[in-house]
Each structure stands twice: as structure tokens, then as C-alpha cells.
Amino acid sequence: MTIEEDSLMGERGKSSNNHSERNKGMRRKDHKGNRGFDGDSSKKNQSGGAPNVKPASKNHSEFEHQNQFVRKEIDPETSKYFSEIANLFDSNEVELEERSVICGNALEETRGREYEIATDYIISHVLQTLLEGCELDQLCSFIRNSASVFPAIAMDRSGSHVAESALKSLATHLENPDAYSVIEEALHSICKVIVDNPLDMMCNCYGSHVLRRLLCLCKGVSLDSPELYGTKSSKALAKRLNLKMSQLDDNNLEIPHQGFPGMLTYLLSGLLSCSREDMKYLQVDQYSSLVLQTALRLMLKQDEQLLEIIPLILRCNSTNKKVEGFHIETNVAKEILESMKDNSFSHLVEVILEVAPESLYNEMFNKVFKNSLFELSVDRCANFVIQALISHARDQEQMGIMWEELAPRFKDLLEQGKSGVVASLIAVSQRLQSHENKCCEALVGAVCSTNESRISILPRLLFLDYYFGCRDKSTWEWAPGAKMHVMGCLILQGIFKFSSDHIQPYITSLTSMKAEYITETAKDSSGARVIEAFLASDAATKQKRRLIIKLRGHFGELSLHTSGSFTVEKCFDACNLTLREAIASELLDVKVDLSKTKQGPYLLRKLDIDGYASRPDQWKSRQEAKQSTYNEFCSAFGSNKSNFPKNTFVSDASEDAAQEIEVKNTRKEIDHHPTSGFKRHREKHAKDKDEPFAGEKRSKQKKNKTSEATDKPKLAGSKRPFLSGEMTGKNRHSNKMRI
């Protein structure tokens, strides 16, 4: 995911220090000539771009060399013993109680030989099974006995999996409050050894991964959170571009248990208690950078701790006592700026900007980034830092500075493939409500010259890479069958969030496209999002219908595509009764095939295609009634500042611009969630005015006629497990962000 999104936001390069690349090194498959203690993968700085980087210390890697000589071969009798245990467990003939006893006895056999057994390629698999099936006291006993060699085990190709299994097993016992003291004692024995010499483990391919899991365990968060392992999720990208679907998507870490805050502080202090020269190495090392990123994310919204940790990481180890708040010296600012083009350090600074308290962000903005925004924006790695900087801008003054430095260079940024910077600036303009019209005009100027017609804006942004890759741009034409540019489509989604007063050239360009081009856009997974964003904008109703009419005759075909089905649904919500009937008719023709698709059953239910097929007249009446109720609600609560203004798609009477804003999911809330916040808002509004709210009489009559099931309160939706990735594979109707 990280590599794909990096390519969208700007080319970071193949040397990206993302989790997927590290994961390749974590596989157990042995490579020829690389058996033994971690091979030599941890001895190379793979970040790229940091010149003249010295080792972390003179004694760097002495620990691992020393352990290579003390490793002993496993005797045949021990190998046979663990092999018999593995066969016994594979036979599934062992009862649960017996399994626990066997695990305890086998772990006792490892006493004094934990390192040799844990790092053996074959036996380590058996040891993992034992750690997962043993009792807590047996698990903690193994951890305490192996504490002195735990870093060596964690830095081994096979041993790292054993170390991770031990930490995962500890996490499973945290549901028992009585186990906290025992677990804390075991963790302390590990942390005490790690902080004595943390650099080797931080800079090791396998050890750094185990160390990040240990940090998560001490914090009390899930050990498998992708956000904490250097990956960029769709949520992160959506938040950066101001496209998140719900406030529930905020980057807040859910803590299932209380964790061990004292142990976390102790461990972090040990990891960061190194010299400035050592920290310079840790900043640019591929693996230690990931450890620092995880530590920062775990400290999110803990400003007091962050104001101590971030200066240490940036090598300005103390705040200026004479100046209130955080202060960056000029020489340190220059060093940070020079290191920004390093791959690993750029990742680290991205995270710093994401979690930084306002005072620290402002200081970095003014001392490090100001007057260097464009130079960094065109760099292969630093452009991602600029995107993070823009996305977390605090006020309109900072937006103005960014605008002055970057907006005149929009064309240069797009030509050099740094469209992510442009997208981020447009998103923050909409969020801060500053320079909206100027941003829209600047983008038009970057895509179309002054003597060209603006009618070609949309096609050029849809095929951003094809257009700017064309030598003679004046001869460029629509690229039939080509995949549309993802970031260009994301930019357009951001554009259609602006007021229609600012985006008329874009609206005109879209609605003027040929019918076949509109259809091709709707079939493309990224292009379909652009059409949906337009339909959800506050553009005039007639302009939306003009686009929908061009899709007539293709709704059945579109509904069979996963992305196209969402576009059909949006079109249905945005059109009048005549066009709705046309859409229903086309879907009825493909009903059999549509019902076999993943999204088909939902779409057929939502549009009530069965009802249309059996009783079309009643279907029309229901559609009119739904729209009438919707318009009643909008009439009562719609205003220029309301989030739920009136929309008149069935009735062609009024097209007041202040009441034409398309509200995402409002119809869905009215149709399917009568006990939602909308109704509570209506009830409160009516109560304040001492009068019944619109539709109250109708709801009472309906309640008297319905069965007992209607009177039962709705069950609250099941809470999604913390960062479990359970949304993966689900369709967009479950509110998953699709980028």
C-alpha cells in the first residue's frame, strides 16, 4: 500500500523504507550464504541519500559479532525431543490440559540454552507454538531466563519470530487484571537489557521490528496496527487530502488495556539517551527511523512528552530557557533542511509534523521550511514532507505563505510529477477556507494557457500524466482506454468540494464532455469518484441532470462494475422522477446478472427494483413520498449555513443556490435510520418552538399500524475491533474510504 500511495503523491523511489520492504527481510526463507546471526543485512544503511554517515558508535555491532562466536550447535537428542513434540501437536491428539503441561516441561528444557534453541531455524517454529500455548507463569519464566540474550534473539532471522510470539502471548494475558504485575516484571527484565545498548537492536532489520512491538505492548495498543509500522493507509491519504468520510476516522489510537506507562517512559528514555552523533545516524538509518516513528505515533496528543522527545530526535536537545516554548537554532534548522532529502529522515519528519504540538509545528514551519517550500517540493523524498506540512497547516497566515511560494509554480510541480503537493494545498485551502478561488484559478492556469479554451480542463486533469508527458500539448486529445490518473482524480474531488462560485470552469468542462467520454469516466474506478464528487457538490440541479442524461443507456452496464454501481446510486439520488424511472428500467434489464455481483443485492434493494418490476405506479408514489419528506426536512432546517439544505430533484420548482447543496448520505439517513441524529435534531427543534416537527403525525400513524418489531429499539451497530483491518474487502456502502 505504501509504495502505491507514494507513487500517487510523488515518486519517492524504490528505496523506500516502508513496512512491506522490511517485511521481505522478515521472512523465514533462508538465503544462500546468509545463514547465521542476521547475515549482514543490518550492517547496511539502506536509506540512501545521506552522505558520509558514520556508524552509531565505535562499538556498533560488537554485540552481534560477539554472539556469533558463542552460538552452539543443538545436540541431536534435543532436536529429536522438540521434533517429537511438534509431531505430537500436529496429530491433534493432545487435550488442552495436557498441552499446557507439555509446553511448560518443554520450555523448562530450554533453560540456559534459550539463545541456541530460539535461533535454530527448525526448533524455533516449535518454540513459537510452545510460547503460544503455555501458562502465564511459564511464559514469564522463559522471558526472565532469556532476558540477558533477548536482544540477540530478537536480532536473529529465526529468533525474531520467537521474540514476537512471546510478546503476543503476553498481550493475550492482559485481559486479566491480576496478571499485570507479573507481566510488568517480565517486561522490565527485557527493557533493562535493551536500554544498556539500544543502538544495535534499533538499527537491526529484525530487532527493530521486535522493538516496535515491545513499544506497542508497553503503550497498550494493538501489536498489529499498520499505522504504527510505517505504512500509509487509505485513511491517512484521505485525511491528508481532506476526504475522510467521518469524524470517527480521526487518527486516534484506541487503547484496549492500560498498558505500562512507566515502562514505556523508561524504554523511550533509554532509546533516546544517545549522543548527538549517534542520533544523526539513527535519523537516517532505515530501521531505527521506523522505531522512532512508532515511538512518536504512540505519543500522539501527549504534548508535554512530545516537546521533550522531538527535540532529542531533531538533535536540539534542550529548549532555549530564555525563549518561551520550543526553539530551533539556526544551525540545527540548516542541518534538518539538508537531511530532508534523505529517504528515512523524510519519513521521520513526516511523522513529526503529524504529531507535533502547535508551538513546535509553528517553530519548524518558520525556522526550517519557510522560503524553501518549492525546492523541497520537487525533491524525490522531501516532497512528501511538504505534503505533510501543508496538510497540518494551523491557520490562514500559514496558508498564505504556502500559497505565495507554491501556487505560481503549480505547472512546474505537475510537470515534475509532484501532483501530491498541489492536491494537499487544494485540500488545506478548502479546510481553512482561504485562497479557495485563487487555488482554483491557479490550477486552471497550470493546465490551460491563457489563449486556450477552458473546456479541456477536466480531460487534462483526468489524464494528468498523459497530458504533461505529451511533447506537443496543443495536439493532445482524449486517451481512449487509458487508465485515468489517480492523483488527478483526487485533485478534482477536492475541487468539487469548493463552492460552485469558484469552480464554474470545472463544472462547464465536465458537463460539456462528450457522452462517450462521460461513460468512460464513470467506468474508471478513479474517474467514477470525480463524477460522484460533482453530484455531491452544490452545482445547479440542471447541470447535474445534464451530466446524468449523458449516461442514459449505460446505467445497467455501469451497475455491473463495482465502482460504477456507486455512481449509479449517486445519479439516482440526484435526478428527477423521470430519470429515476429510466435508471430503474435499465437495472431491471440486468437484474439477473446484477444480483450475482458483490454490490448488486444492495443496489437492487436501495433502488427497489423488485417493487418497480411488480407495481411501477406504487413505486413512483413511494419515490415521490420519499422526496417530499426529504424536501420537508430541508425546508425546515436548510439555510445558507446548514449542512442539510434543501434539494429539489423531483420537483423542478425551485433552484435557489443556497438550497441546492447535495448532502452525502442524508437520504440514506432518512430512509434507513429514523432514530438517528437527524430525527433527534428535528425533535429538539420542534420542542424549542413548542410545535410538532415535520412528519411527526405521519410517523405516529405509521407506528400504530406497524408490528411490535417497529417499537423495539434498534440495536447499536457492533463496534469495529481496534485496528483489526476488518474493513478490508468490504464494499463502500460500509463507509470504507476508497482511494
XYZ file of C-alpha atoms in Angstrom:
739
model
C 0.000 0.000 0.000
C 2.790 2.383 0.893
C 4.587 2.040 -2.425
C 1.384 2.587 -4.386
C 0.403 5.679 -2.426
C 3.949 7.050 -2.581
C 3.730 6.829 -6.359
C 0.448 8.716 -6.240
C 1.710 11.545 -4.055
C 5.094 11.807 -5.837
C 7.894 9.377 -6.722
C 9.801 8.560 -3.546
C 11.786 5.853 -5.265
C 12.395 2.159 -4.971
C 14.500 2.530 -1.861
C 11.511 3.499 0.258
C 11.849 2.385 3.868
C 8.321 1.080 4.055
C 7.000 -1.822 6.036
C 6.489 -4.050 3.005
C 10.198 -3.886 2.132
C 11.200 -4.622 5.712
C 8.769 -7.481 5.683
C 10.674 -9.134 2.886
C 13.615 -9.393 5.224
C 11.457 -10.845 7.966
C 10.533 -13.946 6.000
C 11.988 -17.171 7.296
C 13.147 -18.389 3.915
C 16.906 -18.883 4.185
C 19.179 -17.312 1.598
C 22.351 -18.914 0.428
C 25.366 -17.552 2.203
C 23.270 -15.631 4.712
C 22.693 -18.124 7.494
C 23.729 -17.243 10.979
C 23.252 -14.210 13.104
C 21.226 -11.845 10.882
C 23.549 -12.265 7.944
C 24.827 -8.815 7.094
C 21.540 -7.098 6.268
C 21.625 -4.926 9.372
C 25.095 -3.618 8.637
C 23.979 -1.598 5.646
C 22.251 1.731 5.709
C 19.630 1.277 3.016
C 18.004 4.656 3.340
C 20.022 6.197 0.555
C 20.819 9.834 0.177
C 22.696 10.532 3.427
C 26.344 11.213 2.631
C 29.214 10.464 4.982
C 27.102 8.781 7.638
C 29.279 7.292 10.367
C 28.448 4.268 12.480
C 26.346 4.894 15.545
C 29.330 4.337 17.792
C 32.739 2.763 17.803
C 31.293 -0.314 19.413
C 28.444 -0.606 16.922
C 27.718 -4.252 16.054
C 30.289 -5.570 18.550
C 27.448 -7.267 20.398
C 26.291 -9.247 17.395
C 29.815 -10.243 16.371
C 30.455 -11.470 19.870
C 27.319 -13.604 19.841
C 28.256 -15.218 16.557
C 31.160 -16.911 18.299
C 29.225 -18.148 21.329
C 26.485 -19.817 19.343
C 26.483 -23.557 19.910
C 25.090 -26.338 17.805
C 21.946 -28.089 19.014
C 22.691 -31.653 20.064
C 20.757 -34.444 18.234
C 18.944 -35.507 21.398
C 17.462 -32.010 21.883
C 16.487 -31.794 18.225
C 14.735 -35.164 18.470
C 12.923 -34.101 21.653
C 11.425 -30.977 20.081
C 10.680 -32.827 16.863
C 8.587 -35.351 18.809
C 6.695 -32.501 20.471
C 5.972 -30.954 17.086
C 4.653 -34.271 15.748
C 2.527 -34.715 18.856
C 0.905 -31.308 18.457
C 0.386 -31.873 14.722
C -1.535 -35.057 15.456
C -4.204 -33.058 17.342
C -4.475 -35.868 19.874
C -3.383 -33.781 22.862
C -6.039 -32.416 25.171
C -5.903 -28.808 26.328
C -4.755 -29.569 29.871
C -2.065 -31.968 28.678
C -0.902 -29.441 26.084
C -0.260 -26.845 28.776
C 1.782 -29.318 30.824
C 3.817 -30.364 27.777
C 4.501 -26.708 26.895
C 5.691 -25.983 30.431
C 8.014 -29.010 30.508
C 9.442 -28.236 27.075
C 10.112 -24.593 27.982
C 11.913 -25.792 31.100
C 14.223 -27.784 28.816
C 15.327 -24.531 27.166
C 16.735 -23.093 30.422
C 20.297 -21.945 29.827
C 20.027 -22.647 26.089
C 17.366 -20.109 25.130
C 19.538 -18.360 22.548
C 20.656 -21.525 20.735
C 17.159 -23.024 20.632
C 15.341 -19.812 19.702
C 17.708 -19.091 16.806
C 17.594 -22.592 15.342
C 15.640 -22.459 12.102
C 13.672 -25.676 12.759
C 13.241 -25.715 16.525
C 12.264 -22.019 16.645
C 8.963 -22.941 14.983
C 8.244 -25.416 17.771
C 9.271 -22.879 20.396
C 6.762 -20.392 18.985
C 3.998 -22.964 19.428
C 5.094 -23.618 22.990
C 5.044 -19.923 23.884
C 1.566 -19.534 22.433
C 0.160 -22.498 24.364
C 1.812 -22.245 27.770
C 0.524 -20.724 31.007
C 1.402 -17.172 32.004
C 3.848 -18.133 34.737
C 5.690 -20.457 32.327
C 5.801 -17.717 29.683
C 7.134 -15.100 32.080
C 9.677 -17.571 33.422
C 11.034 -18.145 29.906
C 11.215 -14.377 29.264
C 13.065 -13.704 32.518
C 15.501 -16.558 31.900
C 16.204 -15.347 28.358
C 16.311 -11.620 29.187
C 20.112 -11.398 29.037
C 20.125 -12.717 25.456
C 16.761 -11.285 24.372
C 18.337 -8.618 22.109
C 20.447 -11.310 20.428
C 17.364 -13.490 19.912
C 15.390 -10.519 18.547
C 18.137 -9.661 16.050
C 18.212 -13.145 14.542
C 16.245 -14.156 11.452
C 14.516 -17.030 13.255
C 14.781 -15.765 16.811
C 12.878 -12.575 15.975
C 9.757 -14.645 15.359
C 10.181 -16.313 18.746
C 10.551 -12.921 20.436
C 7.412 -11.637 18.697
C 5.457 -14.732 19.731
C 6.475 -14.169 23.342
C 5.253 -10.547 23.235
C 1.997 -11.526 21.525
C 1.367 -14.176 24.157
C 1.934 -11.628 26.894
C -0.621 -9.331 25.276
C -3.274 -12.056 25.352
C -2.994 -12.269 29.153
C -3.559 -8.547 29.722
C -7.314 -9.116 29.854
C -6.689 -10.500 33.342
C -6.017 -7.566 35.735
C -4.232 -9.879 38.172
C -1.592 -10.621 35.546
C -0.304 -7.048 35.250
C 2.325 -7.209 37.971
C 3.778 -10.488 36.678
C 3.864 -9.228 33.085
C 5.395 -5.909 34.131
C 8.185 -7.733 35.924
C 8.913 -9.810 32.814
C 8.901 -6.713 30.582
C 11.209 -4.879 32.957
C 13.767 -7.685 32.725
C 13.780 -7.290 28.935
C 13.810 -3.485 28.858
C 16.642 -3.298 31.367
C 18.916 -5.242 28.998
C 17.776 -3.340 25.886
C 18.431 0.147 27.282
C 22.008 -0.812 28.167
C 22.807 -0.945 24.438
C 19.784 0.010 22.319
C 21.557 1.114 19.145
C 22.303 -2.338 17.738
C 18.733 -3.504 18.166
C 17.268 -0.275 16.745
C 19.415 -0.498 13.616
C 18.819 -4.196 13.017
C 16.304 -5.402 10.425
C 14.705 -7.940 12.760
C 15.447 -6.340 16.104
C 13.798 -3.043 15.165
C 10.576 -4.846 14.358
C 10.548 -6.637 17.709
C 11.367 -3.367 19.453
C 8.363 -1.660 17.844
C 6.123 -4.458 19.062
C 7.538 -4.030 22.543
C 6.763 -0.295 22.442
C 3.189 -1.016 21.395
C 2.777 -3.550 24.194
C 4.014 -1.039 26.765
C 1.624 1.578 25.404
C -1.328 -0.792 25.469
C -2.231 -0.689 21.763
C -2.623 -3.451 19.225
C 0.631 -5.085 18.219
C -0.559 -5.406 14.620
C -1.564 -1.824 13.862
C -0.384 -0.979 10.319
C -0.347 2.744 11.140
C 2.371 2.052 13.723
C 4.585 0.134 11.314
C 5.324 2.746 8.700
C 2.514 2.008 6.265
C 0.254 4.664 4.795
C -3.308 3.516 4.913
C -6.140 4.803 2.750
C -7.410 6.627 5.828
C -4.126 8.514 6.146
C -4.220 9.557 2.500
C -7.888 10.519 2.757
C -7.209 12.625 5.836
C -4.266 14.334 4.145
C -6.495 15.297 1.209
C -9.425 16.281 3.416
C -11.531 13.426 2.019
C -12.252 11.494 5.228
C -15.818 10.233 5.463
C -16.424 10.658 9.159
C -15.042 12.201 12.288
C -14.743 8.607 13.510
C -11.789 8.237 11.156
C -9.603 10.601 13.163
C -6.159 9.214 13.832
C -6.773 8.351 17.472
C -5.181 5.227 18.916
C -7.684 3.085 20.732
C -6.144 1.570 23.852
C -7.740 -1.797 24.752
C -5.829 -2.033 28.043
C -3.987 0.382 30.306
C -0.524 -0.656 29.187
C 2.606 0.066 31.196
C 3.218 3.837 31.010
C 6.134 3.742 33.422
C 7.825 1.008 31.413
C 7.207 2.922 28.168
C 8.819 6.063 29.600
C 11.776 4.028 30.855
C 12.261 2.336 27.486
C 11.951 5.555 25.473
C 14.411 7.318 27.748
C 16.911 4.541 27.147
C 16.400 4.572 23.387
C 16.875 8.344 23.146
C 19.739 8.702 25.637
C 22.422 8.711 22.993
C 24.896 11.291 21.751
C 24.164 13.808 19.014
C 26.406 11.860 16.631
C 24.539 8.631 17.377
C 21.194 10.364 16.816
C 22.453 11.672 13.468
C 22.963 8.068 12.436
C 19.624 6.905 13.866
C 17.776 9.612 11.904
C 18.866 8.245 8.545
C 19.107 4.525 9.274
C 16.250 2.648 7.647
C 15.298 0.546 10.675
C 15.981 2.908 13.565
C 13.935 5.565 11.773
C 10.946 3.217 11.891
C 11.434 2.711 15.631
C 11.438 6.475 16.183
C 8.333 6.870 14.017
C 6.476 4.282 16.079
C 7.508 5.956 19.321
C 6.220 9.315 18.078
C 2.882 7.907 16.957
C 2.412 6.288 20.347
C 2.862 9.710 21.959
C 0.137 11.337 19.837
C -1.610 14.215 21.676
C 0.746 13.929 24.644
C 2.224 17.371 24.056
C 4.363 17.525 27.175
C 6.193 14.317 26.294
C 6.448 15.238 22.613
C 8.088 18.553 23.485
C 10.822 16.521 25.172
C 11.120 13.686 22.638
C 11.079 15.618 19.348
C 13.945 17.996 20.268
C 16.067 14.942 21.111
C 15.271 13.339 17.758
C 15.981 16.573 15.864
C 19.227 16.960 17.827
C 18.303 20.217 19.524
C 18.410 18.546 22.902
C 17.103 21.342 25.040
C 14.676 24.203 24.786
C 16.053 27.702 24.990
C 15.412 28.782 28.564
C 15.433 32.459 27.588
C 12.771 31.980 24.933
C 9.333 30.798 25.900
C 8.430 27.470 24.302
C 10.344 25.340 21.803
C 13.210 26.953 19.894
C 15.285 25.706 16.936
C 18.715 27.222 16.480
C 19.710 28.396 13.000
C 22.479 25.829 12.579
C 20.145 22.996 13.601
C 17.500 24.245 11.149
C 20.062 24.091 8.334
C 21.038 20.527 9.269
C 17.383 19.455 9.286
C 16.836 21.082 5.899
C 19.882 19.358 4.403
C 18.828 15.953 5.749
C 15.253 16.314 4.476
C 16.189 14.776 1.134
C 17.211 11.532 2.801
C 14.631 8.802 2.392
C 14.464 7.579 6.001
C 14.719 11.020 7.565
C 11.921 12.341 5.334
C 9.634 9.595 6.648
C 10.596 10.538 10.198
C 9.897 14.253 9.693
C 6.506 13.412 8.166
C 5.523 11.732 11.423
C 6.961 14.581 13.482
C 4.760 17.054 11.617
C 1.729 14.810 12.107
C 2.085 14.598 15.891
C 3.841 17.872 16.687
C 2.179 20.262 19.163
C 1.200 23.592 17.651
C 4.122 25.541 19.113
C 6.630 23.037 17.743
C 4.927 22.904 14.339
C 4.965 26.697 14.086
C 8.640 26.848 15.005
C 9.552 24.247 12.389
C 7.413 25.986 9.785
C 9.092 29.356 10.333
C 12.679 28.241 11.003
C 13.050 25.214 8.719
C 10.539 25.263 5.867
C 9.729 28.888 5.135
C 11.301 30.124 1.860
C 12.279 26.550 0.920
C 8.898 25.041 0.085
C 9.282 24.776 -3.685
C 12.857 23.495 -3.524
C 11.754 20.692 -1.221
C 8.543 20.063 -3.178
C 10.409 18.949 -6.285
C 12.687 16.571 -4.399
C 12.053 12.839 -4.682
C 11.731 12.353 -0.899
C 11.247 15.801 0.599
C 8.042 16.435 -1.368
C 6.259 14.026 0.983
C 7.382 16.106 3.941
C 5.939 19.214 2.278
C 2.639 17.398 1.766
C 2.544 16.578 5.481
C 3.486 20.157 6.343
C 0.694 21.551 4.156
C -1.891 19.076 5.414
C -1.297 20.091 9.035
C -1.233 23.861 8.498
C -2.690 25.602 11.531
C -4.060 28.896 10.225
C -4.743 31.109 7.216
C -1.486 33.001 7.665
C 0.499 29.818 7.061
C -1.788 29.035 4.133
C -0.934 32.436 2.679
C 2.812 31.770 2.909
C 2.403 28.372 1.244
C 0.283 29.955 -1.453
C 2.877 32.606 -2.266
C 5.678 30.057 -2.590
C 3.864 27.225 -4.363
C 0.834 28.453 -6.320
C 2.847 30.282 -9.015
C 4.731 27.004 -9.588
C 1.717 24.687 -9.946
C 2.606 23.930 -13.559
C 6.210 23.061 -12.655
C 5.020 20.766 -9.879
C 2.590 18.943 -12.172
C 5.184 18.600 -14.920
C 7.668 17.069 -12.484
C 5.132 14.558 -11.152
C 4.633 16.227 -7.774
C 0.848 16.472 -8.066
C 0.502 15.373 -4.430
C 1.784 18.778 -3.304
C -0.873 20.505 -5.415
C -3.590 18.199 -4.085
C -2.531 18.869 -0.486
C -2.590 22.642 -0.986
C -6.075 22.499 -2.528
C -7.290 20.346 0.365
C -5.959 22.663 3.064
C -7.379 25.666 1.204
C -10.811 24.101 1.476
C -10.269 23.139 5.130
C -9.056 26.562 6.232
C -11.419 28.386 3.836
C -8.590 30.500 2.500
C -7.499 31.245 -1.078
C -10.205 28.958 -2.488
C -10.839 30.946 -5.659
C -7.133 31.622 -6.161
C -6.308 27.911 -5.894
C -8.935 27.022 -8.475
C -7.691 29.716 -10.859
C -4.048 28.725 -10.358
C -4.841 25.122 -11.258
C -6.682 26.260 -14.392
C -3.652 28.338 -15.351
C -1.342 25.359 -14.823
C -3.375 23.117 -17.129
C -4.564 25.617 -19.740
C -2.628 28.537 -21.200
C -4.221 31.972 -21.361
C -5.120 31.678 -25.051
C -6.683 28.205 -24.702
C -10.287 27.305 -24.041
C -11.018 26.170 -20.500
C -13.282 23.446 -21.814
C -10.380 20.976 -21.723
C -9.590 21.321 -18.004
C -11.316 18.106 -16.903
C -9.903 15.772 -19.571
C -6.368 17.020 -18.940
C -6.632 16.518 -15.185
C -8.208 13.086 -15.638
C -5.194 12.069 -17.743
C -2.658 14.227 -15.932
C 0.382 12.086 -16.685
C -0.534 11.601 -20.353
C -1.095 15.315 -20.875
C 2.117 16.533 -19.240
C 4.029 13.680 -20.845
C 2.980 14.872 -24.291
C 5.642 16.880 -26.132
C 3.185 18.978 -28.117
C 0.436 19.690 -25.623
C -1.590 21.654 -28.151
C -2.240 18.428 -30.089
C -3.154 16.323 -27.048
C -6.501 14.550 -27.217
C -8.567 12.236 -25.036
C -6.782 8.921 -24.435
C -9.409 6.211 -25.038
C -8.976 3.090 -22.917
C -6.150 4.543 -20.818
C -6.337 4.386 -17.045
C -7.099 7.749 -15.505
C -4.545 9.412 -13.256
C -5.380 8.674 -9.627
C -3.939 11.878 -8.186
C -5.509 13.970 -10.933
C -8.880 12.485 -9.996
C -8.223 13.151 -6.307
C -7.444 16.774 -7.129
C -10.790 17.045 -8.917
C -12.583 15.519 -5.935
C -11.075 18.264 -3.812
C -12.048 20.913 -6.355
C -15.713 19.882 -6.287
C -15.786 20.441 -2.514
C -15.451 24.182 -3.136
C -18.418 26.481 -3.613
C -19.817 26.420 -7.141
C -18.930 30.104 -7.461
C -15.237 29.148 -7.546
C -15.444 26.103 -9.818
C -17.659 27.108 -12.738
C -14.896 26.397 -15.325
C -14.597 22.839 -13.975
C -18.369 22.301 -13.967
C -18.676 23.594 -17.525
C -15.785 21.419 -18.685
C -17.296 18.274 -17.133
C -20.838 18.802 -18.376
C -19.558 19.674 -21.868
C -17.678 16.414 -22.322
C -18.963 14.018 -24.939
C -21.346 11.311 -23.775
C -18.833 8.558 -24.574
C -16.182 10.352 -22.505
C -18.565 10.686 -19.572
C -19.360 6.982 -19.802
C -15.676 6.043 -19.942
C -15.008 8.232 -16.908
C -17.796 6.529 -14.979
C -16.338 3.104 -15.803
C -12.904 4.049 -14.462
C -12.541 3.443 -10.720
C -10.883 6.824 -10.150
C -12.949 8.739 -12.696
C -16.187 7.498 -11.139
C -15.197 9.234 -7.926
C -14.930 12.521 -9.797
C -18.483 12.175 -11.115
C -19.744 11.310 -7.643
C -17.944 14.331 -6.163
C -19.614 16.550 -8.768
C -23.034 15.095 -7.979
C -22.407 15.758 -4.277
C -21.322 19.355 -4.904
C -23.527 22.430 -4.747
C -23.619 22.782 -8.524
C -27.009 23.646 -10.009
C -29.518 20.827 -10.381
C -29.801 21.386 -14.116
C -26.045 20.996 -14.530
C -26.134 17.673 -12.689
C -29.024 16.403 -14.794
C -27.184 17.429 -17.898
C -24.392 15.014 -16.979
C -26.777 12.242 -15.861
C -28.663 12.358 -19.173
C -25.393 11.606 -20.989
C -25.124 8.357 -19.039
C -28.598 7.230 -20.091
C -28.484 3.848 -21.736
C -25.374 2.817 -19.787
C -26.692 2.542 -16.230
C -27.186 -1.217 -16.481
C -23.651 -1.694 -17.736
C -22.229 0.611 -15.060
C -24.092 -1.143 -12.252
C -22.245 -4.369 -13.036
C -18.936 -2.661 -12.217
C -18.032 -2.319 -8.545
C -17.096 1.357 -8.831
C -19.799 2.128 -11.388
C -22.553 0.868 -9.095
C -21.824 3.673 -6.650
C -22.066 6.180 -9.471
C -25.459 4.758 -10.466
C -26.657 5.169 -6.898
C -25.476 8.787 -6.802
C -27.147 9.515 -10.126
C -30.393 8.009 -8.846
C -30.329 10.251 -5.776
C -29.519 13.334 -7.836
C -32.100 13.103 -10.626
C -35.839 13.692 -11.044
C -38.547 11.040 -11.168
C -38.378 10.599 -14.931
C -34.666 9.822 -14.885
C -35.070 7.615 -11.828
C -37.592 5.546 -13.709
C -35.167 5.274 -16.630
C -32.399 4.076 -14.309
C -34.702 1.530 -12.651
C -35.754 0.242 -16.063
C -32.143 -0.269 -17.158
C -31.267 -2.058 -13.935
C -34.303 -4.292 -14.298
C -32.935 -5.483 -17.649
C -29.705 -6.657 -15.998
C -31.246 -7.761 -12.705
C -30.168 -11.397 -13.004
C -26.519 -10.554 -13.672
C -26.532 -7.712 -11.154
C -27.810 -9.919 -8.343
C -24.737 -12.142 -8.776
C -22.280 -9.306 -8.165
C -20.965 -8.249 -4.773
C -22.647 -4.857 -4.854
C -25.764 -5.908 -6.781
C -28.105 -7.021 -3.976
C -27.614 -3.763 -2.088
C -28.225 -1.644 -5.184
C -31.349 -3.608 -6.110
C -32.739 -3.114 -2.608
C -31.779 0.544 -2.413
C -33.485 1.383 -5.699
C -36.379 -1.053 -5.016
C -36.100 -2.686 -8.429
C -38.406 -5.545 -7.411
C -41.053 -3.011 -6.433
C -40.631 -1.232 -9.739
C -40.985 -4.500 -11.645
C -44.148 -5.641 -9.851
C -46.010 -2.361 -9.280
C -44.433 0.580 -11.105
C -47.201 3.031 -10.159
C -46.773 2.375 -6.440
C -43.013 2.574 -6.896
C -43.416 6.061 -8.368
C -45.630 7.098 -5.484
C -43.091 5.890 -2.952
C -40.301 7.782 -4.680
C -42.383 10.951 -4.672
C -43.254 10.471 -0.995
C -39.614 9.970 -0.036
C -38.563 13.083 -1.892
C -41.416 15.057 -0.402
C -40.355 14.060 3.118
C -36.777 14.949 2.311
C -37.805 18.358 0.982
C -39.934 18.980 4.083
C -36.926 18.343 6.252
C -34.694 20.569 4.136
C -37.308 23.338 4.137
C -37.422 23.254 7.931
C -33.693 23.134 8.552
C -31.997 24.176 5.311
C -30.196 27.511 5.242
C -27.118 29.077 3.778
C -25.039 27.712 6.660
C -26.831 24.436 7.169
C -25.221 21.134 6.479
C -28.539 19.734 5.306
C -30.043 22.228 2.855
C -32.976 21.662 0.567
C -32.605 19.717 -2.636
C -35.321 19.677 -5.252
C -34.576 16.803 -7.587
C -38.138 15.548 -8.003
C -39.839 18.902 -8.018
C -38.419 21.261 -10.618
C -39.965 24.307 -8.939
C -37.171 25.974 -7.004
C -33.446 26.063 -7.719
C -32.277 28.511 -5.123
C -28.491 28.131 -4.933
C -28.492 28.232 -1.147
C -30.771 25.184 -1.056
C -29.237 23.042 -3.777
C -26.217 21.590 -1.946
C -26.054 17.827 -2.284
C -25.553 16.292 1.159
C -23.763 12.968 1.321
C -25.845 10.172 2.801
C -28.696 12.433 4.006
C -31.274 10.434 2.066
C -29.718 7.242 3.403
C -30.089 8.522 6.957
C -33.726 9.489 6.398
C -34.657 6.246 4.657
C -32.875 3.799 6.903
C -32.112 5.460 10.247
C -35.247 7.126 11.614
C -33.752 7.092 15.103
C -30.549 8.783 14.001
C -29.213 12.176 14.931
C -31.331 13.824 12.229
C -34.563 12.879 13.967
C -33.231 13.903 17.359
C -32.293 17.256 15.885
C -35.768 17.654 14.426
C -37.403 16.708 17.723
C -35.284 19.175 19.628
C -36.013 21.902 17.103
C -39.744 21.250 17.398
C -39.539 21.164 21.181
C -37.784 24.522 21.258
C -40.558 26.003 19.142
C -43.237 24.124 21.097
C -44.655 22.680 17.889
C -44.551 19.244 16.186
C -41.733 18.706 13.753
C -42.394 17.981 10.090
C -43.629 14.477 9.505
C -44.383 13.779 13.207
C -48.064 12.990 12.530
C -47.147 10.678 9.713
C -44.659 8.799 11.899
C -47.255 8.366 14.680
C -49.832 6.956 12.261
C -47.248 4.640 10.812
C -46.260 3.475 14.273
C -49.826 2.482 15.145
C -50.097 0.330 12.047
C -46.810 -1.481 12.303
C -45.952 -4.626 14.228
C -44.285 -4.849 17.631
C -40.936 -5.078 15.959
C -41.209 -1.448 14.987
C -41.417 -0.394 18.622
C -38.243 -2.235 19.542
C -35.193 -0.008 19.765
C -32.576 -0.507 17.129
C -29.527 -2.402 18.201
C -26.405 -0.360 18.120
C -24.012 -1.433 15.433
C -21.230 -3.661 16.615
C -18.127 -1.729 17.440
C -15.332 -2.401 14.971
C -12.387 -4.195 16.550
C -9.432 -1.905 17.199
C -7.331 -1.551 14.052
C -8.201 -5.089 13.051
C -8.356 -4.389 9.325
C -11.819 -5.919 9.342
C -12.998 -3.405 6.751
C -10.693 -4.893 4.147
C -12.623 -6.305 1.245
C -15.940 -4.728 2.217
C -17.756 -2.524 -0.203
C -18.071 1.189 0.015
C -21.576 1.041 1.487
C -19.893 0.213 4.785
C -18.282 3.682 4.729
C -14.813 2.458 3.832
C -12.771 5.116 2.123
C -11.764 4.080 -1.376
C -8.828 5.969 -2.844
